[in-house]
CSV table of C-alpha atoms in Angstrom, one decimal:
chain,number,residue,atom,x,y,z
V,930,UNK,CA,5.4,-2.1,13.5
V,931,UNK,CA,7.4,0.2,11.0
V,932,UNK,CA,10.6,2.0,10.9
V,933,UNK,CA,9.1,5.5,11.3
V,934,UNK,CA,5.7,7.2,13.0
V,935,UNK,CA,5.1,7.9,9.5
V,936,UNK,CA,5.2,4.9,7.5
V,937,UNK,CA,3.7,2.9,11.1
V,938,UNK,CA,0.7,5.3,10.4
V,939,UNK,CA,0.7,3.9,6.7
V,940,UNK,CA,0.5,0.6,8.1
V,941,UNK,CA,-2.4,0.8,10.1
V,942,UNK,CA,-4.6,2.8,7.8
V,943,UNK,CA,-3.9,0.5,5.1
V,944,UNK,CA,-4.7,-2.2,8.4
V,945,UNK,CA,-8.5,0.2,8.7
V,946,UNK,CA,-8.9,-0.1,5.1
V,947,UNK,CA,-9.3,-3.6,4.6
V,948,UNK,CA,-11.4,-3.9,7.7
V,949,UNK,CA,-9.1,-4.8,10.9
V,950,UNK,CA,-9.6,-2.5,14.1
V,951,UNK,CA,-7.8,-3.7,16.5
V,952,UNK,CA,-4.1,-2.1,16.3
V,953,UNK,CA,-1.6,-1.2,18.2
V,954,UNK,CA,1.5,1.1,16.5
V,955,UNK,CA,5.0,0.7,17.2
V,956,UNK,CA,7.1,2.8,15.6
V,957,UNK,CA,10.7,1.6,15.9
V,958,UNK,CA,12.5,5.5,15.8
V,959,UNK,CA,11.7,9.1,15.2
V,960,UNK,CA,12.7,9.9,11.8
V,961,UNK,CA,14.3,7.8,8.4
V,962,UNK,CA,18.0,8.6,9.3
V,963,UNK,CA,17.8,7.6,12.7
V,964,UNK,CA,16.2,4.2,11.4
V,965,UNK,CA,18.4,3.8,8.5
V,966,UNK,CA,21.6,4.1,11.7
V,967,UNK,CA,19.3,1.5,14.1
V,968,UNK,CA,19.2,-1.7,10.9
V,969,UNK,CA,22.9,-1.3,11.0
V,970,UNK,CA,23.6,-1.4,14.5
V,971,UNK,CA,24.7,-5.1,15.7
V,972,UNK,CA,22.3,-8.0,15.9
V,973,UNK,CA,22.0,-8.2,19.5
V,974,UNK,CA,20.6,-4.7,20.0
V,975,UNK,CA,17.9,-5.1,17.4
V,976,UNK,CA,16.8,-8.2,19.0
V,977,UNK,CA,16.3,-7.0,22.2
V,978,UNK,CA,14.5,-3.8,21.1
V,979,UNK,CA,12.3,-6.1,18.9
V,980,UNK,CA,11.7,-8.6,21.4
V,981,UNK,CA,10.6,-5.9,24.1
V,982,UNK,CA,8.0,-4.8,21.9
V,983,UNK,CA,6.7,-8.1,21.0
V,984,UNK,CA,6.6,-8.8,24.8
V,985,UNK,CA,4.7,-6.0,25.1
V,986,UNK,CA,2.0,-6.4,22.7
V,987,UNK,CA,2.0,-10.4,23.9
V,988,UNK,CA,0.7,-8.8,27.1
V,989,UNK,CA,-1.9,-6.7,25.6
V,990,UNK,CA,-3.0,-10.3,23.3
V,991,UNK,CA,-2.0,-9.1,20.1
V,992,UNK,CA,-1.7,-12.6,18.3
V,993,UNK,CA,-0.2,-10.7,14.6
V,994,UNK,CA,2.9,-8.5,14.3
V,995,UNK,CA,2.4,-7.0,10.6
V,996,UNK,CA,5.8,-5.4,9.5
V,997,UNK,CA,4.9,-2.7,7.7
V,998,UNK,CA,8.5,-2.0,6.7
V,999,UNK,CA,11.1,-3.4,4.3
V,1000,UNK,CA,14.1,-2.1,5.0
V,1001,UNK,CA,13.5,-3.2,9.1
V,1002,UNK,CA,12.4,-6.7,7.5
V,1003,UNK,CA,14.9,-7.2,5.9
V,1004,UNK,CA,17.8,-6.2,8.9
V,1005,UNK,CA,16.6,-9.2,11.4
V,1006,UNK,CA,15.4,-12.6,10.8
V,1007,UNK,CA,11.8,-12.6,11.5
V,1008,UNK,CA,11.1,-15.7,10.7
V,1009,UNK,CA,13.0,-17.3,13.5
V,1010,UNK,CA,11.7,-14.5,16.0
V,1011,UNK,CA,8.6,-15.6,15.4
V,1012,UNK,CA,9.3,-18.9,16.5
V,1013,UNK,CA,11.0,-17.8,19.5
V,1014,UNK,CA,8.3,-15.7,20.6
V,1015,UNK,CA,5.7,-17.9,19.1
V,1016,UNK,CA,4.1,-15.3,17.4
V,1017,UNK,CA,2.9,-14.7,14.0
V,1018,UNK,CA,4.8,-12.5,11.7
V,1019,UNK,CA,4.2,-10.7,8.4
V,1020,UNK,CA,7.3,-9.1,6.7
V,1021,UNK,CA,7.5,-7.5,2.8
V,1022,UNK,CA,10.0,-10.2,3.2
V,1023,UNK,CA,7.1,-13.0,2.8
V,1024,UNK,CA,5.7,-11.6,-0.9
V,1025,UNK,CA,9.1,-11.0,-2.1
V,1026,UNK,CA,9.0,-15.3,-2.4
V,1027,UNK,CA,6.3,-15.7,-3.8
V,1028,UNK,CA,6.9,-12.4,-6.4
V,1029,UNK,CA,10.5,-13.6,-8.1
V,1030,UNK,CA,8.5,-17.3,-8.8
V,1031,UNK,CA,6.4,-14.9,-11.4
V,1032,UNK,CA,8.9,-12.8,-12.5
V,1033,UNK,CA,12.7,-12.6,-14.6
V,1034,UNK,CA,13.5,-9.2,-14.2
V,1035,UNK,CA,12.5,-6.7,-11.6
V,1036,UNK,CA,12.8,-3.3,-11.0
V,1037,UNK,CA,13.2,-2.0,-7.4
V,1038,UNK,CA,12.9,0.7,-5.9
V,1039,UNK,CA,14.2,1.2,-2.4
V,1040,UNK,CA,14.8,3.4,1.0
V,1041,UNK,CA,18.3,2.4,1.3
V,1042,UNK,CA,21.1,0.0,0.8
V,1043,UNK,CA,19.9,-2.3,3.7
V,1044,UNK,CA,16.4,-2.5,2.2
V,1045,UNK,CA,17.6,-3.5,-1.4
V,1046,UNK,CA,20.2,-6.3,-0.4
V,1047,UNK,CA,17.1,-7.6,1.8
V,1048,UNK,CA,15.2,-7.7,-0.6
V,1049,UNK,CA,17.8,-9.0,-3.6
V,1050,UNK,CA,18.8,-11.8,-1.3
V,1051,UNK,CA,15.1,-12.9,-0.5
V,1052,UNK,CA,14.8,-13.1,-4.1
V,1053,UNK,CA,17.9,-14.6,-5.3
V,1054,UNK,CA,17.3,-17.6,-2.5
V,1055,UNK,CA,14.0,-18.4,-4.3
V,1056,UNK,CA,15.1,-18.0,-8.0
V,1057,UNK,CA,18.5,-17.6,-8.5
V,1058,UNK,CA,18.4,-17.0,-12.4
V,1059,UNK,CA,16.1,-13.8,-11.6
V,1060,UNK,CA,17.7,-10.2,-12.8
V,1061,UNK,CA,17.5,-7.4,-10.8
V,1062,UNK,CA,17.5,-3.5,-11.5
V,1063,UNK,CA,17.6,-1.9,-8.0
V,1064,UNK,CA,17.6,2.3,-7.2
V,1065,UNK,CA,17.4,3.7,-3.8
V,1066,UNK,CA,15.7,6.8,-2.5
V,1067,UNK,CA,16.1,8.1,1.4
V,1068,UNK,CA,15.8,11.6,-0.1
V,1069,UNK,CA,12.6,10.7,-1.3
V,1070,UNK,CA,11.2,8.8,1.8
V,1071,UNK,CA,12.5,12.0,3.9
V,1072,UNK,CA,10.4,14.1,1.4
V,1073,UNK,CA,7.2,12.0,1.9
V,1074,UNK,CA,7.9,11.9,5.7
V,1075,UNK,CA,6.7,15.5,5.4
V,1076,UNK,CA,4.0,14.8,3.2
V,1077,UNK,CA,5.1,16.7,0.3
V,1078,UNK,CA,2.9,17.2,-2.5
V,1079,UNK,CA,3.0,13.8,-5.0
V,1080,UNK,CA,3.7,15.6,-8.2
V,1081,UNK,CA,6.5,18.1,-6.3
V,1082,UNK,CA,8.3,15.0,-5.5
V,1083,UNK,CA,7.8,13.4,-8.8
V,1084,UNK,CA,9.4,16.6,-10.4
V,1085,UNK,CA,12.2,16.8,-7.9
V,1086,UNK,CA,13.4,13.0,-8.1
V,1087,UNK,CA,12.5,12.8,-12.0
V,1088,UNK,CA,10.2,10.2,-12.0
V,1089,UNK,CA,10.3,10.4,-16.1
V,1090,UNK,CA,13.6,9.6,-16.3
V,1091,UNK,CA,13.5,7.0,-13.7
V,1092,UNK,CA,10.3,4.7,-15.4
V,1093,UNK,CA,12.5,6.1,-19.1
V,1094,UNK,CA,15.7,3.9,-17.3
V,1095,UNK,CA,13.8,0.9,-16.1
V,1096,UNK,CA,12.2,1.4,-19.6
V,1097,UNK,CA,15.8,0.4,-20.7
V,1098,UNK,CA,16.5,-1.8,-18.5
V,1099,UNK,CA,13.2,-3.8,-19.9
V,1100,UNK,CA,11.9,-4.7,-16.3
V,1101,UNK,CA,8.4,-7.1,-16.2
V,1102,UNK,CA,7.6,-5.2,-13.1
V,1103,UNK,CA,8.7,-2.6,-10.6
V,1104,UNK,CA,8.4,-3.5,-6.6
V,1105,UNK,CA,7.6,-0.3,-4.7
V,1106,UNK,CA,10.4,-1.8,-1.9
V,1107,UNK,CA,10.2,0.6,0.3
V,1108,UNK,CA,6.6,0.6,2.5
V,1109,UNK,CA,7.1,4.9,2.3
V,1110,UNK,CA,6.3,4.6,-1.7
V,1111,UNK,CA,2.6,3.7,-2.1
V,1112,UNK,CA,2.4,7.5,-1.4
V,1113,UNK,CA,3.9,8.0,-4.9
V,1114,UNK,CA,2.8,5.0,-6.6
V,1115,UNK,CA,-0.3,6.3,-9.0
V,1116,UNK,CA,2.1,8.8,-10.5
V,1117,UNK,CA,4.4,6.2,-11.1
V,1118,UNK,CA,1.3,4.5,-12.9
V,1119,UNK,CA,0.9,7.4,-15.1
V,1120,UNK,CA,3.9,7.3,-16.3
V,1121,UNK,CA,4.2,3.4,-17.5
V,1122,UNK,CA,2.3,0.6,-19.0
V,1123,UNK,CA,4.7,-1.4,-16.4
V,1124,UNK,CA,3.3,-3.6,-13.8
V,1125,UNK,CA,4.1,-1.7,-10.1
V,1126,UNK,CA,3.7,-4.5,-7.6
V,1127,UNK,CA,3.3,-2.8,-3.9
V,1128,UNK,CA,3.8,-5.9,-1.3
V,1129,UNK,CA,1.4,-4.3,1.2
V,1130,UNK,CA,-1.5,-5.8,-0.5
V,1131,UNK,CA,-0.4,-9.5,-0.6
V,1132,UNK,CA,0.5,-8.7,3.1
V,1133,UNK,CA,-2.9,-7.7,3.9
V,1134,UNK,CA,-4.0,-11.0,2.4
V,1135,UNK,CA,-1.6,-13.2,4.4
V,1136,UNK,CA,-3.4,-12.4,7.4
């Protein structure tokens, strides 16, 4: 499950790369703007859109809903859907625990507002001395949405400047928080000697 068909399709060929073939997509709306509008909306209508699908896929004997999304993670509280629907859930949310234990200052770099405070307050509730540097970028998810060339974004959102600031800043790591920015993430590597950290991974290994 993911926010668009885009980043749902990230999900499941990361899913196909390490090996699992049996996957069903849900992709939660039709574009990043229209997602961005559906985390805000109240709690009640979330819940009911979320819990439909999770009946659905119950039906079909899907026994793992992998969250391929941060920002969508970070609007409900899967943890206690998953015990409503007794079903096993993987958020970002999950690696964001165990990655401020490791770290004092972060770097994030996020879809939107909703995604960041998701993320800031998963981290804050497991290490509340941690600091963190957070920037977010719908322009950029909408640009990758329509699989723009890597290095045409990088030029357009400045990349430079952006690794210059956290640079500044003097981050131990920046968190790709936003399940869009793998698509970016070697040029980012180019650019610094600092660690990136994409959650997907770690999710991977959680199942």
């Amino acid at each position: 499950m993911a926010g668009t068909p885009i980043d749902t399709k990230m999900g499941v060929s990361l899913l196909y790369k390490n090996d699992f073939n049996e996957i069903l997509d849900i992709p939660i709306s039709r574009n990043p703007s229209e997602q961005t509008i559906f985390q805000v909306s109240n709690r009640e209508y979330k819940e009911k859109i979320i819990n439909n699908h999770i009946d659905n896929i119950k039906e079909q004997n899907c026994n793992v809903l992998f969250v391929y999304c941060n920002s969508l993670s970070s609007s409900l509280d899967f943890n206690e859907i998953a015990k409503t629907k007794n079903i096993r859930i993987i958020t970002p949310m999950d690696i964001y625990v165990e990655i401020s234990k490791k770290y004092k200052k972060i770097g994030i770099i996020s879809a939107n507002a909703q995604g960041l405070a998701g993320i800031e307050k998963v981290m804050f509730q497991t290490n509340e001395n941690i600091e963190i540097v957070g920037i977010t970028l719908l322009e950029m998810v909408k640009e990758i949405e329509k699989c723009e060339n890597v290095k045409k974004i990088s030029e357009k959102f400045d990349f430079l400047t952006l690794i210059k600031y956290f640079n500044a800043m003097k981050v131990d790591a920046i968190v790709v928080g936003c399940t869009h920015f793998p698509y970016v993430k070697e040029e980012f590597k180019k650019l610094t000697n600092i660690e990136i950290l994409d959650p997907g991974i770690k999710m991977i290994e959680k199942i």
